[in-house]
Amino acid sequence: KPQPETDDMRVLGELNRGVKSFNAIKRNTKLSSEKLDSILSSLESRGLMRVQEKKGPLFEHLFLEISGFFRKI
């Protein structure tokens, strides 16, 4: 019998599938912005994901990615 997925696990699943933007994760998981922000902050503080910043001359992008050690599991 499969275990029900927690919101944290759903977010990690999205990151593991390569989804990198806040809005895409929000859309795919149907979580509120506040809940997703809370989950991402928790995952980052536990070292399970990180925010990567890329800057261009006219823009700045934030990408979310799963931590390297977690991806190998």
Coordinates of N, CA, C and O in Angstrom, one line a residue:
K1 N 0.9 -1.2 0.0 CA 0.0 0.0 0.0 C 0.9 1.2 0.0 O 1.7 1.4 0.9
P2 N 0.8 2.1 -1.0 CA 1.7 3.3 -1.1 C 1.4 4.3 0.0 O 0.3 4.5 0.4
Q3 N 2.5 4.9 0.5 CA 2.4 6.0 1.5 C 1.8 7.2 0.8 O 2.2 7.6 -0.3
P4 N 1.0 8.0 1.5 CA 0.6 9.3 1.0 C 1.8 10.2 0.9 O 2.6 10.2 1.8
E5 N 1.9 11.0 -0.1 CA 3.0 11.9 -0.3 C 2.8 13.2 0.5 O 1.7 13.7 0.6
T6 N 3.8 13.6 1.2 CA 3.7 14.9 1.9 C 4.0 16.0 0.9 O 4.5 15.8 -0.2
D7 N 3.6 17.3 1.3 CA 3.9 18.4 0.4 C 5.4 18.5 0.1 O 5.8 18.8 -1.0
D8 N 6.2 18.3 1.1 CA 7.7 18.4 1.0 C 8.1 17.4 -0.1 O 8.9 17.7 -1.0
M9 N 7.6 16.2 -0.1 CA 8.0 15.2 -1.0 C 7.5 15.5 -2.4 O 8.2 15.2 -3.4
R10 N 6.4 16.1 -2.5 CA 5.8 16.5 -3.9 C 6.8 17.6 -4.5 O 7.1 17.5 -5.7
V11 N 7.2 18.5 -3.6 CA 8.1 19.6 -4.1 C 9.4 19.0 -4.5 O 10.0 19.3 -5.6
L12 N 10.0 18.1 -3.7 CA 11.2 17.5 -4.0 C 11.1 16.7 -5.3 O 12.0 16.7 -6.1
G13 N 10.0 16.1 -5.5 CA 9.7 15.3 -6.7 C 9.8 16.2 -8.0 O 10.3 15.9 -9.0
E14 N 9.2 17.4 -7.9 CA 9.2 18.3 -9.0 C 10.6 18.8 -9.2 O 11.1 18.8 -10.4
L15 N 11.4 19.1 -8.2 CA 12.8 19.5 -8.4 C 13.6 18.3 -9.0 O 14.4 18.6 -9.9
N16 N 13.3 17.1 -8.6 CA 14.1 16.0 -9.1 C 13.8 15.8 -10.6 O 14.6 15.3 -11.3
R17 N 12.5 16.1 -11.0 CA 12.2 16.0 -12.4 C 12.7 17.1 -13.3 O 12.5 17.2 -14.5
G18 N 13.4 18.1 -12.6 CA 14.0 19.2 -13.4 C 13.2 20.5 -13.4 O 13.6 21.4 -14.1
V19 N 12.1 20.5 -12.7 CA 11.3 21.8 -12.6 C 12.1 22.7 -11.8 O 12.5 22.4 -10.7
K20 N 12.4 23.9 -12.3 CA 13.3 24.9 -11.6 C 12.7 26.2 -11.2 O 13.3 26.9 -10.5
S21 N 11.5 26.5 -11.6 CA 10.9 27.8 -11.3 C 9.8 27.6 -10.2 O 9.1 26.7 -10.2
F22 N 9.7 28.7 -9.4 CA 8.7 28.7 -8.3 C 7.3 28.6 -8.9 O 6.5 27.8 -8.4
N23 N 7.0 29.3 -10.0 CA 5.7 29.3 -10.5 C 5.3 27.9 -11.1 O 4.2 27.5 -11.0
A24 N 6.3 27.2 -11.7 CA 6.0 25.9 -12.3 C 5.8 24.9 -11.2 O 4.9 24.1 -11.3
I25 N 6.5 25.0 -10.1 CA 6.3 24.1 -9.0 C 5.0 24.4 -8.4 O 4.2 23.4 -8.0
K26 N 4.7 25.6 -8.2 CA 3.4 26.0 -7.6 C 2.2 25.5 -8.5 O 1.2 24.9 -8.0
R27 N 2.3 25.6 -9.8 CA 1.3 25.2 -10.7 C 1.1 23.7 -10.6 O 0.0 23.1 -10.6
N28 N 2.3 22.9 -10.7 CA 2.2 21.5 -10.7 C 1.7 20.9 -9.4 O 1.1 19.8 -9.4
T29 N 2.0 21.5 -8.3 CA 1.7 20.9 -7.0 C 0.4 21.5 -6.4 O -0.2 21.0 -5.5
K30 N -0.1 22.6 -7.0 CA -1.3 23.3 -6.6 C -1.2 23.8 -5.2 O -2.2 23.8 -4.5
L31 N 0.0 24.1 -4.7 CA 0.2 24.7 -3.4 C 0.1 26.2 -3.5 O 0.4 26.8 -4.5
S32 N -0.3 26.8 -2.4 CA -0.3 28.3 -2.3 C 1.1 28.8 -2.3 O 2.0 28.1 -2.0
S33 N 1.2 30.1 -2.7 CA 2.6 30.7 -2.7 C 3.2 30.7 -1.3 O 4.4 30.4 -1.2
E34 N 2.4 31.0 -0.3 CA 2.9 31.0 1.1 C 3.4 29.6 1.5 O 4.4 29.5 2.1
K35 N 2.6 28.6 1.2 CA 2.9 27.2 1.6 C 4.2 26.8 0.9 O 5.1 26.2 1.4
L36 N 4.3 27.0 -0.5 CA 5.4 26.6 -1.2 C 6.7 27.4 -0.7 O 7.7 26.8 -0.6
D37 N 6.6 28.7 -0.5 CA 7.7 29.4 0.1 C 8.2 28.8 1.4 O 9.4 28.7 1.6
S38 N 7.3 28.5 2.2 CA 7.6 27.9 3.5 C 8.3 26.5 3.3 O 9.4 26.2 4.0
I39 N 7.8 25.7 2.4 CA 8.4 24.4 2.1 C 9.8 24.6 1.5 O 10.8 23.9 1.9
L40 N 10.0 25.5 0.6 CA 11.3 25.7 0.0 C 12.3 26.2 1.0 O 13.5 25.8 1.0
S41 N 11.9 27.1 1.9 CA 12.8 27.6 2.9 C 13.2 26.5 3.8 O 14.4 26.4 4.2
S42 N 12.3 25.6 4.2 CA 12.6 24.5 5.0 C 13.6 23.5 4.3 O 14.5 23.1 4.9
L43 N 13.3 23.2 3.1 CA 14.2 22.3 2.3 C 15.6 22.9 2.2 O 16.6 22.2 2.3
E44 N 15.6 24.2 1.9 CA 16.9 24.9 1.8 C 17.7 24.9 3.1 O 18.9 24.6 3.2
S45 N 17.0 25.1 4.2 CA 17.7 25.1 5.5 C 18.2 23.7 5.9 O 19.2 23.6 6.7
R46 N 17.5 22.7 5.4 CA 17.9 21.3 5.7 C 19.0 20.8 4.7 O 19.4 19.7 4.7
G47 N 19.3 21.7 3.7 CA 20.4 21.3 2.7 C 19.9 20.4 1.6 O 20.7 19.8 0.9
L48 N 18.5 20.3 1.4 CA 18.0 19.4 0.4 C 17.8 20.1 -0.9 O 17.7 19.4 -2.0
M49 N 17.8 21.4 -1.0 CA 17.8 22.2 -2.2 C 18.5 23.5 -2.0 O 18.8 23.9 -0.9
R50 N 18.8 24.1 -3.2 CA 19.4 25.4 -3.1 C 18.8 26.3 -4.2 O 18.3 25.9 -5.2
V51 N 19.0 27.6 -4.0 CA 18.5 28.6 -4.9 C 19.8 29.1 -5.7 O 20.8 29.4 -5.1
Q52 N 19.7 29.0 -7.0 CA 20.8 29.5 -7.8 C 20.4 30.7 -8.6 O 19.3 30.8 -9.2
E53 N 21.2 31.7 -8.5 CA 20.9 33.0 -9.1 C 21.7 33.2 -10.4 O 22.9 33.0 -10.4
K54 N 21.1 33.6 -11.4 CA 21.8 33.9 -12.7 C 21.4 35.3 -13.1 O 20.2 35.6 -13.2
K55 N 22.4 36.1 -13.4 CA 22.2 37.5 -13.7 C 22.6 37.8 -15.2 O 23.6 37.3 -15.6
G56 N 21.8 38.5 -15.8 CA 22.1 39.0 -17.2 C 22.1 40.5 -17.2 O 21.8 41.1 -16.1
P57 N 22.4 41.2 -18.3 CA 22.4 42.6 -18.3 C 21.1 43.3 -18.0 O 21.1 44.4 -17.4
L58 N 20.0 42.7 -18.3 CA 18.7 43.3 -18.1 C 17.8 42.4 -17.2 O 16.6 42.8 -17.0
F59 N 18.3 41.3 -16.7 CA 17.4 40.5 -16.0 C 18.1 39.7 -14.9 O 19.3 39.6 -14.9
E60 N 17.4 39.1 -14.0 CA 17.9 38.3 -13.0 C 16.9 37.1 -12.8 O 15.7 37.3 -12.7
H61 N 17.5 35.9 -12.8 CA 16.6 34.7 -12.7 C 17.1 33.9 -11.4 O 18.3 33.8 -11.2
L62 N 16.1 33.4 -10.7 CA 16.4 32.5 -9.6 C 15.9 31.1 -10.0 O 14.8 30.9 -10.5
F63 N 16.8 30.2 -9.9 CA 16.5 28.8 -10.2 C 16.6 27.9 -9.0 O 17.5 28.1 -8.2
L64 N 15.7 27.0 -8.8 CA 15.7 26.1 -7.7 C 16.2 24.8 -8.2 O 15.9 24.3 -9.2
E65 N 17.1 24.2 -7.4 CA 17.6 22.9 -7.8 C 17.9 22.1 -6.5 O 18.1 22.6 -5.4
I66 N 17.7 20.8 -6.7 CA 17.9 19.8 -5.7 C 19.4 19.7 -5.4 O 20.2 19.9 -6.3
S67 N 19.8 19.5 -4.1 CA 21.2 19.4 -3.8 C 21.8 18.2 -4.4 O 21.1 17.2 -4.5
G68 N 23.1 18.3 -4.7 CA 23.7 17.2 -5.4 C 23.7 15.9 -4.7 O 23.5 14.8 -5.2
F69 N 23.9 15.9 -3.3 CA 24.0 14.6 -2.6 C 22.6 13.9 -2.6 O 22.5 12.7 -2.6
F70 N 21.5 14.7 -2.6 CA 20.2 14.1 -2.6 C 19.8 13.5 -3.9 O 19.2 12.5 -4.0
R71 N 20.3 14.1 -5.0 CA 19.9 13.7 -6.3 C 20.5 12.2 -6.6 O 19.9 11.4 -7.3
K72 N 21.6 11.9 -6.0 CA 22.2 10.6 -6.2 C 21.5 9.5 -5.5 O 21.8 8.3 -5.8
I73 N 20.7 9.7 -4.6 CA 20.0 8.7 -3.8 C 19.0 8.0 -4.7 O 18.3 8.5 -5.5

